[in-house]
Coordinates of C-alpha atoms and ligand atoms in Angstrom, one line a residue:
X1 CA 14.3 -97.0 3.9
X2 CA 16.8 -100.2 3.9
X3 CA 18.1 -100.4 7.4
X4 CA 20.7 -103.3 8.8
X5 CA 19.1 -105.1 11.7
X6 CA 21.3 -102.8 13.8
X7 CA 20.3 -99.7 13.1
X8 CA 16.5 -101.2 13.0
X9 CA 16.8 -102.0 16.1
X10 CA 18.1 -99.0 17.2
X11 CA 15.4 -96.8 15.6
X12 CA 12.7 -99.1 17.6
X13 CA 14.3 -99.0 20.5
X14 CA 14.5 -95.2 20.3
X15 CA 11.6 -94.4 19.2
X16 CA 9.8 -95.8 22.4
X17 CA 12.3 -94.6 25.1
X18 CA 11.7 -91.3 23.5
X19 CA 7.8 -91.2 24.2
X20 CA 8.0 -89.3 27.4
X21 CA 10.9 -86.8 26.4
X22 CA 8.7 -85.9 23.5
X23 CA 5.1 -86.1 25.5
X24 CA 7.0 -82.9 27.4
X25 CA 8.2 -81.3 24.2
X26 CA 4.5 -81.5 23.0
X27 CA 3.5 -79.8 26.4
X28 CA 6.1 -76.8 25.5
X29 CA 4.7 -76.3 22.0
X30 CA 1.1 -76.7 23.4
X31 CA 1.3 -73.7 26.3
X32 CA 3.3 -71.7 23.8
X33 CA 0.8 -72.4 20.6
X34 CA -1.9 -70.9 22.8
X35 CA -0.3 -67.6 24.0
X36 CA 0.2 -67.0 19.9
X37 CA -3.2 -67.6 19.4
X38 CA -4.8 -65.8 22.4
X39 CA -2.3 -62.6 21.2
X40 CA -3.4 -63.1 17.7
X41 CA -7.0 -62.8 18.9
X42 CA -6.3 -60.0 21.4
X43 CA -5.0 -58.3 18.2
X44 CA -7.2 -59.1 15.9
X45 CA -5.2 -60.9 13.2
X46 CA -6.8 -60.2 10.2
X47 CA -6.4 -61.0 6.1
X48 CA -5.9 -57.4 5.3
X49 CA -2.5 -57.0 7.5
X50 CA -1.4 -59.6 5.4
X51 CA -0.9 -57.2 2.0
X52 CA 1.7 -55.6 2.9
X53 CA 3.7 -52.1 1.8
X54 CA 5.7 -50.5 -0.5
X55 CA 8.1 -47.3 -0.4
X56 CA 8.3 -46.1 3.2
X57 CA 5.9 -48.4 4.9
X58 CA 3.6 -45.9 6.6
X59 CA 0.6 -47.2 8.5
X60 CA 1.6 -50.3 7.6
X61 CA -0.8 -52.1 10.2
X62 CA 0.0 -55.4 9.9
X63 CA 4.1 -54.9 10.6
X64 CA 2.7 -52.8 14.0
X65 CA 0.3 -55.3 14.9
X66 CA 3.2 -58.0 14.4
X67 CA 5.4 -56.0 16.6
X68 CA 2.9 -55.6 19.2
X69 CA 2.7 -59.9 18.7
X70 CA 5.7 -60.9 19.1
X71 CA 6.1 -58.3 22.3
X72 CA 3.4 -60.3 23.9
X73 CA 4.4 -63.7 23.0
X74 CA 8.2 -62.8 24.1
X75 CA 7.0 -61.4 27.4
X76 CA 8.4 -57.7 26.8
X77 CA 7.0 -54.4 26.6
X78 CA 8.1 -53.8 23.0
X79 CA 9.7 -55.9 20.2
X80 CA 10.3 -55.8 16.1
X81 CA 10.6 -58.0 13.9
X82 CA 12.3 -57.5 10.3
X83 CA 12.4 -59.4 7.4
X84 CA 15.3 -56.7 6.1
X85 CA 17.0 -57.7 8.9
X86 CA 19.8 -60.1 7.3
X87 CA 20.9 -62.5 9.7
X88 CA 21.2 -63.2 13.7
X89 CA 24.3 -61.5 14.0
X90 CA 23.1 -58.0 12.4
X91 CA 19.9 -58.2 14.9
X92 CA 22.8 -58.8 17.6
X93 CA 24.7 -55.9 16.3
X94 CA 21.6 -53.3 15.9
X95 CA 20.8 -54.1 19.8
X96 CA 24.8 -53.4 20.8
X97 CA 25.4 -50.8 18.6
X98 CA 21.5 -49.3 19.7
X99 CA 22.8 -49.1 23.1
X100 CA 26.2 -48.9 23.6
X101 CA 28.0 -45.3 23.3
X102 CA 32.3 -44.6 23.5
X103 CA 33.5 -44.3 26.8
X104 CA 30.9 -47.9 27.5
X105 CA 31.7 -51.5 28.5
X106 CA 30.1 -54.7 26.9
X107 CA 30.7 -57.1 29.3
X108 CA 29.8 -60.6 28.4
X109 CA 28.7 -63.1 30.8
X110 CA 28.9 -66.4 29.0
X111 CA 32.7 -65.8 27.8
X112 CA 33.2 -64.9 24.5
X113 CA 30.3 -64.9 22.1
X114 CA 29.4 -66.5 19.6
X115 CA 31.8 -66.6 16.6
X116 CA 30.5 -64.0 14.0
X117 CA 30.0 -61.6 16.7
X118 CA 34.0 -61.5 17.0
X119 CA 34.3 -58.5 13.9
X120 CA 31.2 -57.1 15.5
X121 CA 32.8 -56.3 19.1
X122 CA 36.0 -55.9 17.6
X123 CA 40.1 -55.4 18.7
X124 CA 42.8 -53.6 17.5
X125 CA 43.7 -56.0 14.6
X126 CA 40.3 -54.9 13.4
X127 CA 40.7 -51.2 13.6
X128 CA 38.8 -49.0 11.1
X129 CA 35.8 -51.3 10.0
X130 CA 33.3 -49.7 12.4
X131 CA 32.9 -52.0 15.1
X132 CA 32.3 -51.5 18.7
X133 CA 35.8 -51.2 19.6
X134 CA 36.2 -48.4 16.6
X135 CA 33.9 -46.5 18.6
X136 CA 35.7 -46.4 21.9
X137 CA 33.6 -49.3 23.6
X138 CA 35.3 -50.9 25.4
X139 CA 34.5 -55.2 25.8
X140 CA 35.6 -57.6 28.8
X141 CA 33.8 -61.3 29.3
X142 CA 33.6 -63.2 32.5
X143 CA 34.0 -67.7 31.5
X144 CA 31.7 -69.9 32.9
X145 CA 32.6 -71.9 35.2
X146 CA 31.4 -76.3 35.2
X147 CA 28.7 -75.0 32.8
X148 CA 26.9 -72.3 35.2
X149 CA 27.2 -68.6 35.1
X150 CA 30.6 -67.7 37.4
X151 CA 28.9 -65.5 40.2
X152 CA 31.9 -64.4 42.3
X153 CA 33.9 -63.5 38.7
X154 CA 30.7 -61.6 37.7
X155 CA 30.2 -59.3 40.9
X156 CA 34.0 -58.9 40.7
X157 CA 33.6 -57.6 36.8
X158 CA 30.6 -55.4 37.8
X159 CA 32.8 -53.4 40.6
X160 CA 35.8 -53.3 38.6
X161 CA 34.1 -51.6 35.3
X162 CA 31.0 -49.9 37.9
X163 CA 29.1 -47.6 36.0
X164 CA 30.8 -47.4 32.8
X165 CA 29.1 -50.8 32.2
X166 CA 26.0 -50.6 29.8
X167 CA 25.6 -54.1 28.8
X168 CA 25.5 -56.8 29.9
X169 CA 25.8 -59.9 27.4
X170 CA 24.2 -63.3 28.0
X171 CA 24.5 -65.8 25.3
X172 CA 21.9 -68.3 26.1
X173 CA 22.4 -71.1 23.3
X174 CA 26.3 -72.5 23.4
X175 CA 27.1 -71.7 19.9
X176 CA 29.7 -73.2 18.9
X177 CA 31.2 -74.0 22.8
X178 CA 31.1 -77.0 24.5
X179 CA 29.3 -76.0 27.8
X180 CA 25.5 -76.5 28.3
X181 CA 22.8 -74.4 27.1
X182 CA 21.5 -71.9 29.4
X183 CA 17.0 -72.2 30.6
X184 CA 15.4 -69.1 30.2
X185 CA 15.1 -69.4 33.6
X186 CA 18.7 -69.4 34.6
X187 CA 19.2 -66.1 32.3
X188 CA 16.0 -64.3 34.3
X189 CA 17.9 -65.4 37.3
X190 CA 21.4 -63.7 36.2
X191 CA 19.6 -61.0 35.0
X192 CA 18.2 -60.6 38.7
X193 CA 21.5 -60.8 40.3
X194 CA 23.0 -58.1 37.5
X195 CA 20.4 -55.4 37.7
X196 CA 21.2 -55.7 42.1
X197 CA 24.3 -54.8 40.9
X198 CA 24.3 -52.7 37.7
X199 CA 22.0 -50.2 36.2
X200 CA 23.1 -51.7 32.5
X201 CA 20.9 -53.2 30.7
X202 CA 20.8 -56.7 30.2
X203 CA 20.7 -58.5 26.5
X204 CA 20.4 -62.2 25.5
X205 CA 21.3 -63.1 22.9
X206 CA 18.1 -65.5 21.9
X207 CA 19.3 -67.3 18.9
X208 CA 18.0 -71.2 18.4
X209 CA 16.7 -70.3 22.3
X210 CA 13.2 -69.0 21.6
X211 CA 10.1 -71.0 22.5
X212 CA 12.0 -74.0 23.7
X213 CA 11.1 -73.0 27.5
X214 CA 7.2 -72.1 29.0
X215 CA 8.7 -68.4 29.0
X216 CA 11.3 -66.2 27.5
X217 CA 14.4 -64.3 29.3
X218 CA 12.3 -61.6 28.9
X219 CA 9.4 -63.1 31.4
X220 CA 12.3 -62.9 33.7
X221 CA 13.7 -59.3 33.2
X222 CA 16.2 -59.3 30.6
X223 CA 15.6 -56.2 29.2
X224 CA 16.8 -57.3 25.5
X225 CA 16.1 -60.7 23.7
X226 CA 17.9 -60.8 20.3
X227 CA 16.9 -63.9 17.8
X228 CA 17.1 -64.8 13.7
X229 CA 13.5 -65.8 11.5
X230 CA 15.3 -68.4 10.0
X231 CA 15.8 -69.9 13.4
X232 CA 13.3 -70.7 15.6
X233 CA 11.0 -67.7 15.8
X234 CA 10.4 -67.7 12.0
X235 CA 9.2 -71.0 12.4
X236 CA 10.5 -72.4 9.4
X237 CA 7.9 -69.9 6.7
X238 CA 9.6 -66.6 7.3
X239 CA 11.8 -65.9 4.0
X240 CA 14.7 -64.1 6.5
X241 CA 14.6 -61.7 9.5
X242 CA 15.2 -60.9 13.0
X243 CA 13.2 -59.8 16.0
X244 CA 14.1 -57.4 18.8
X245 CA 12.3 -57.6 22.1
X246 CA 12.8 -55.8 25.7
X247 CA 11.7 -52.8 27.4
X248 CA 10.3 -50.0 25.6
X249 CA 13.6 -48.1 25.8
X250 CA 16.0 -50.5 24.7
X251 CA 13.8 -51.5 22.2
X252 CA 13.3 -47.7 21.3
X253 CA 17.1 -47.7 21.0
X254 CA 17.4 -50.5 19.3
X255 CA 15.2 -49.5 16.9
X256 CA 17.1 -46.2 16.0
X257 CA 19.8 -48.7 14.3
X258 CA 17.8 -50.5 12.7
X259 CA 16.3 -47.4 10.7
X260 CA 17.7 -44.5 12.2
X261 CA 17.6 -41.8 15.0
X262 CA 14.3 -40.3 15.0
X263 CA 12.5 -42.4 12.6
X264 CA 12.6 -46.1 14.2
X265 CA 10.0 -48.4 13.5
X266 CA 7.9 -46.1 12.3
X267 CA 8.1 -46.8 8.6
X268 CA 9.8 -49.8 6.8
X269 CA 8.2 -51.5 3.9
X270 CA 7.2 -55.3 4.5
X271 CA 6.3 -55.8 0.9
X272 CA 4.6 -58.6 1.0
X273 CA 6.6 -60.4 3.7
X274 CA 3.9 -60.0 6.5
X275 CA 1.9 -62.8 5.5
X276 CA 5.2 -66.0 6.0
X277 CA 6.1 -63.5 9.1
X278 CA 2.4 -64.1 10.5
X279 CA 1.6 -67.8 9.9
X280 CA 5.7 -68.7 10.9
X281 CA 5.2 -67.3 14.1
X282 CA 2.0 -69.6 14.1
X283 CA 4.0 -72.2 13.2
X284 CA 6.9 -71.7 15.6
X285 CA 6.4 -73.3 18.7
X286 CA 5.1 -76.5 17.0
X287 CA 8.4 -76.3 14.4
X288 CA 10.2 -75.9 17.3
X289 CA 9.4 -78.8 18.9
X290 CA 9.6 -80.7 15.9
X291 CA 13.3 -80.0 15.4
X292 CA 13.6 -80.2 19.5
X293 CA 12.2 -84.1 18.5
X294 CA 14.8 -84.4 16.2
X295 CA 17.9 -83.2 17.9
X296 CA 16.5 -85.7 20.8
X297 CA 16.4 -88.7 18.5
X298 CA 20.3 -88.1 17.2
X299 CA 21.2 -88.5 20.8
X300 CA 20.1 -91.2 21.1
X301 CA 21.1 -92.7 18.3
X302 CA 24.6 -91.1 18.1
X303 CA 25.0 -91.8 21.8
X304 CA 23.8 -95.4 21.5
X305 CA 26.6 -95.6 18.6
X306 CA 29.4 -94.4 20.8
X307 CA 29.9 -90.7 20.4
X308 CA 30.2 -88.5 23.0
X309 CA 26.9 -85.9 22.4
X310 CA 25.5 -83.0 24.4
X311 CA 22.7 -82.9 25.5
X312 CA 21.8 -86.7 26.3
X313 CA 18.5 -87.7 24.5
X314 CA 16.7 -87.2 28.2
X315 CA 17.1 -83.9 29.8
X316 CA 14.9 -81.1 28.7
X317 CA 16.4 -78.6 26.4
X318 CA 16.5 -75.3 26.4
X319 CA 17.4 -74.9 22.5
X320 CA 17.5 -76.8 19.6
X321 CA 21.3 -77.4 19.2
X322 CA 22.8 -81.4 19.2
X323 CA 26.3 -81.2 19.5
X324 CA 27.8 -84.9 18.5
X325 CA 31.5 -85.2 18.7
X326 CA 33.5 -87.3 16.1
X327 CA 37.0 -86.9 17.1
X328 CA 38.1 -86.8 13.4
X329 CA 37.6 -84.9 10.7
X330 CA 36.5 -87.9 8.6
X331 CA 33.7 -88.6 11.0
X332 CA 32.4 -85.0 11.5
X333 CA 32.5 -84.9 7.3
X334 CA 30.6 -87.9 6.5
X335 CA 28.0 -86.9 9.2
X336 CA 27.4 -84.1 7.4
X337 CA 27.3 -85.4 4.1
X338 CA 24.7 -88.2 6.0
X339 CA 22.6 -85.4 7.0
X340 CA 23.0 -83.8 3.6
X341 CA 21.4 -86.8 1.8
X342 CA 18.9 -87.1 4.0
X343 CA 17.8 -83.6 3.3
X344 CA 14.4 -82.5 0.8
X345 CA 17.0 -79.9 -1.4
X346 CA 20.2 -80.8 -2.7
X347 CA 20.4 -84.1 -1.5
X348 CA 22.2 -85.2 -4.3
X349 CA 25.0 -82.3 -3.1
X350 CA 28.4 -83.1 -1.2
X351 CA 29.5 -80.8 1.0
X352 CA 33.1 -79.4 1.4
X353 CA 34.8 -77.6 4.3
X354 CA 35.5 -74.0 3.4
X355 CA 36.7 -70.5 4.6
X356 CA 33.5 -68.8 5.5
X357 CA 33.0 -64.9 6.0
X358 CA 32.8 -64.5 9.9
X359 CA 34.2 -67.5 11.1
X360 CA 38.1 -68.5 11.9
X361 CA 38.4 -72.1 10.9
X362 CA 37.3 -73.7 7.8
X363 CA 33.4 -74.9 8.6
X364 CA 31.7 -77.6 7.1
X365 CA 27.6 -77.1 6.5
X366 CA 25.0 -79.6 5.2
X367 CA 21.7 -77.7 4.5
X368 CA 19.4 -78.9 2.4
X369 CA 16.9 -76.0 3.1
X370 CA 14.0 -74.4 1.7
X371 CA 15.0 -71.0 3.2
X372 CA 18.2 -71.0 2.5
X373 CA 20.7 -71.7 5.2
X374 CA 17.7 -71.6 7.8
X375 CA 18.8 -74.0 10.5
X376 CA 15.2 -74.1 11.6
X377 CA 15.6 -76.8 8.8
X378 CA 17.2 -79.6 8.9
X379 CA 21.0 -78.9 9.2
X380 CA 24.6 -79.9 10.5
X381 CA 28.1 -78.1 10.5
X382 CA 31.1 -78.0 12.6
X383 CA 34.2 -76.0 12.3
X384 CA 37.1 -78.2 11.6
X385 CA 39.2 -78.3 14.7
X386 CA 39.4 -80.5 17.4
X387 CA 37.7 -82.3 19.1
X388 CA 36.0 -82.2 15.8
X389 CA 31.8 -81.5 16.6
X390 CA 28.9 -81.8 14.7
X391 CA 26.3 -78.9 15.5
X392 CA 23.2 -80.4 14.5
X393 CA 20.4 -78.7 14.8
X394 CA 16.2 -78.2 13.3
X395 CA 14.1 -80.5 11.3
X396 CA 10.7 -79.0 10.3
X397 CA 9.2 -82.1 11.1
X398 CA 9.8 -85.2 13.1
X399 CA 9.3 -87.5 10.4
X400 CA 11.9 -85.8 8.0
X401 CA 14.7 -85.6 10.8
X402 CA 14.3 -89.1 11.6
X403 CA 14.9 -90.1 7.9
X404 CA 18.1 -88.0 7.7
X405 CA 19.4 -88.8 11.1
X406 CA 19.2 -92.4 10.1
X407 CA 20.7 -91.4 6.7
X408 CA 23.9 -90.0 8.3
X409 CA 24.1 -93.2 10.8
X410 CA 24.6 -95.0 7.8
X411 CA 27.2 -93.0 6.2
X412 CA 29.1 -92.9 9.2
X413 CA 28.8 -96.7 9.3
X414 CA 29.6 -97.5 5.4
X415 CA 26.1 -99.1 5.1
Ligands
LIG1 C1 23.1 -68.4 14.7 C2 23.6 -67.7 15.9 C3 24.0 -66.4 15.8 C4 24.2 -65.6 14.5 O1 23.2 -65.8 13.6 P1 23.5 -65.8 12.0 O2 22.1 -65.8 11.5 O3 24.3 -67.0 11.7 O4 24.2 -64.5 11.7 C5 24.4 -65.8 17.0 N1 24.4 -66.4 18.1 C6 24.0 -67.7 18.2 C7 23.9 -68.3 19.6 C8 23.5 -68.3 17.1 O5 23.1 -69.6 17.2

């Protein structure tokens, strides 16, 4: 790759401050590598649950003993995991729509989720689409406050709404916010403070979140933990999916949207999905850190270039997100495009800014995926309004992140 002595020197340079942030990473990915393995083992993980089923799934061993896996690995009594489960934001919605009933309050912790999940919760310009609000629940958020969870505004919330509160929401990656992500352990201590108060239960959303920390929400007590397969959990092999993990009766609950009352997770063909779900559970902790690698690289590198980024390349991080802020739409476009080029499909593509389902402002995306539109891979968008922010996020492995990271730098720079 042709680099100007600049942005040579910068690579260097970043490369070796790095060492110790990624020695740590490494040390996550280790720890959580080996409570896959010592579950796969405990559950004996064998060839034949690899086969997969057709029609209604029945005894379908290797989807249980996956379910059993990933409750384990999450730290939570019960869990499934889908691969007919479309996207993040439908896993979201089977967990609130599982346990939320009319007359009930949603009441989100870390302000107003994220985007998609707008349509989902619903108002009264949405009226008659079936969301939450259609069925008489009723939603009500609490803003952090200097990037922490707002304490004195929660307790306040709690006593107003009192029992008719069933959930309460944590949002543990910031999405498309500018605040800091929340540590698993920082959730398991809100979720402490709220079950004092409350008898709801309390869900995290988990997307981009899992396996970045030693433990999960769920180690903590969150009694739901919500994430996508073609984020983190799918580690970067799973064709599309989500997971569902918590206690046995929200899980239970859950699990009567995602199939239906009475039936659960009892049946569901996996035809021939089990295997990718297997191995990219495997994978995830090490692709996770991979794309951890590459988010802490850009921040350097953007940082060292003059853009304002969050999180700084040194702090640990508790998802895989880089936020880099341009300031123009020009900038926040080219880095895209940069990252876009750099990318192992489509690379020859430009992207555009354009109206997508779900979100408000036009958003611009570069992913140059295998999955498609897994941001496990290698990936960057923004939504463009001000202050204009590149969400960069995954990189399946260092190597390939470093190439498009520096990619986009030259963009950005006309080299
Ligand atoms: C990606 C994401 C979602 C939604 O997931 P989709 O797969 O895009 O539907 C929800 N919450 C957060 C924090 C996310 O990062």
């Amino acid at each position: 790759m042709e680099l100007s002595q600049k942005l040579k020197q910068l690579d260097e340079q970043a490369v070796k401050k790095l060492r110790p942030v990624f020695d740590k990473i490494d040390e996550i990915s280790q720890k959580n590598t080996e409570k896959v393995l010592a579950s796969f083992k405990n559950h004996r993980v064998s060839d034949s649950m690899f086969a997969g089923s057709t029609g209604y799934g029945y005894t379908d061993n290797g989807r249980d003993t996956l379910d059993a896996i990933y409750a384990d690995v999450l730290g939570a009594e019960a869990a499934f995991c889908r691969h007919n489960i479309v996207n993040g934001t439908q896993a979201i919605s089977i967990g609130l729509f599982g346990l939320l009933r009319p007359g009930d309050v949603m009441l989100s912790i870390t302000g107003r989720p994220y985007d998609t999940l707008s349509e989902v919760i619903g108002d009264k310009t949405h009226n008659g689409d079936g969301s939450l609000y259609d069925f008489g629940v009723k939603y009500d958020d609490v803003e952090m406050k200097d990037g922490k969870i707002d304490y004195d505004a929660v307790d306040k919330k709690i006593k107003e709404h009192g029992e008719k509160i069933k959930v309460i929401f944590v949002q543990r990656s910031k999405g498309y916010a500018v605040r800091p992500t929340l540590s698993a352990e920082e959730i398991g201590e809100a979720a402490q403070f709220c079950h004092k108060l409350s008898n709801a239960y309390f869900v995290v959303d988990n997307c981009y979140g899992t396996f970045c920390d030693l433990s999960e929400p769920t180690h903590y007590g969150a009694d739901m933990i919500i994430g996508s397969l073609i984020k983190n959990a799918g580690g970067g092999l799973a064709n599309c999916g989500g997971y569902i993990a918590g206690t046995k009766r929200a899980v239970e609950l859950a699990s009567y949207r995602l199939t239906t009352v009475g039936i659960g997770t009892e049946v569901g063909a996996t035809i021939g999905e089990n295997r990718r779900m297997f191995q990219g559970l495997f994978m995830a902790p090490h692709t996770v850190a991979q794309a951890k690698k590459t988010a802490a690289y850009a921040s350097y590198i953007f940082s060292h270039l003059g853009y304002d980024v969050e999180p700084s390349w040194d702090v640990d991080r508790h998802d895989i997100i880089q936020t880099v802020t341009f300031g123009t739409p020009d900038g926040l476009c080219n880095f895209c495009r940069g990252i876009q080029a750099g990318s192992p499909v489509d690379a020859f593509v430009v992207p555009e800014p354009w109206a997508m389902p779900g979100y408000d402002d036009p958003v611009i995306m570069a992913a140059g995926t295998f999955v498609s539109g897994a941001s496990i891979e290698i990936s960057a968008d923004g939504p463009l309004r001000a202050p204009y922010t590149a969400y960069f996020q995954g990189g399946l492995t260092f190597e390939s992140g470093r190439y498009a990271i520096l990619t986009a730098a030259k963009t950005i720079l006309g080299e």
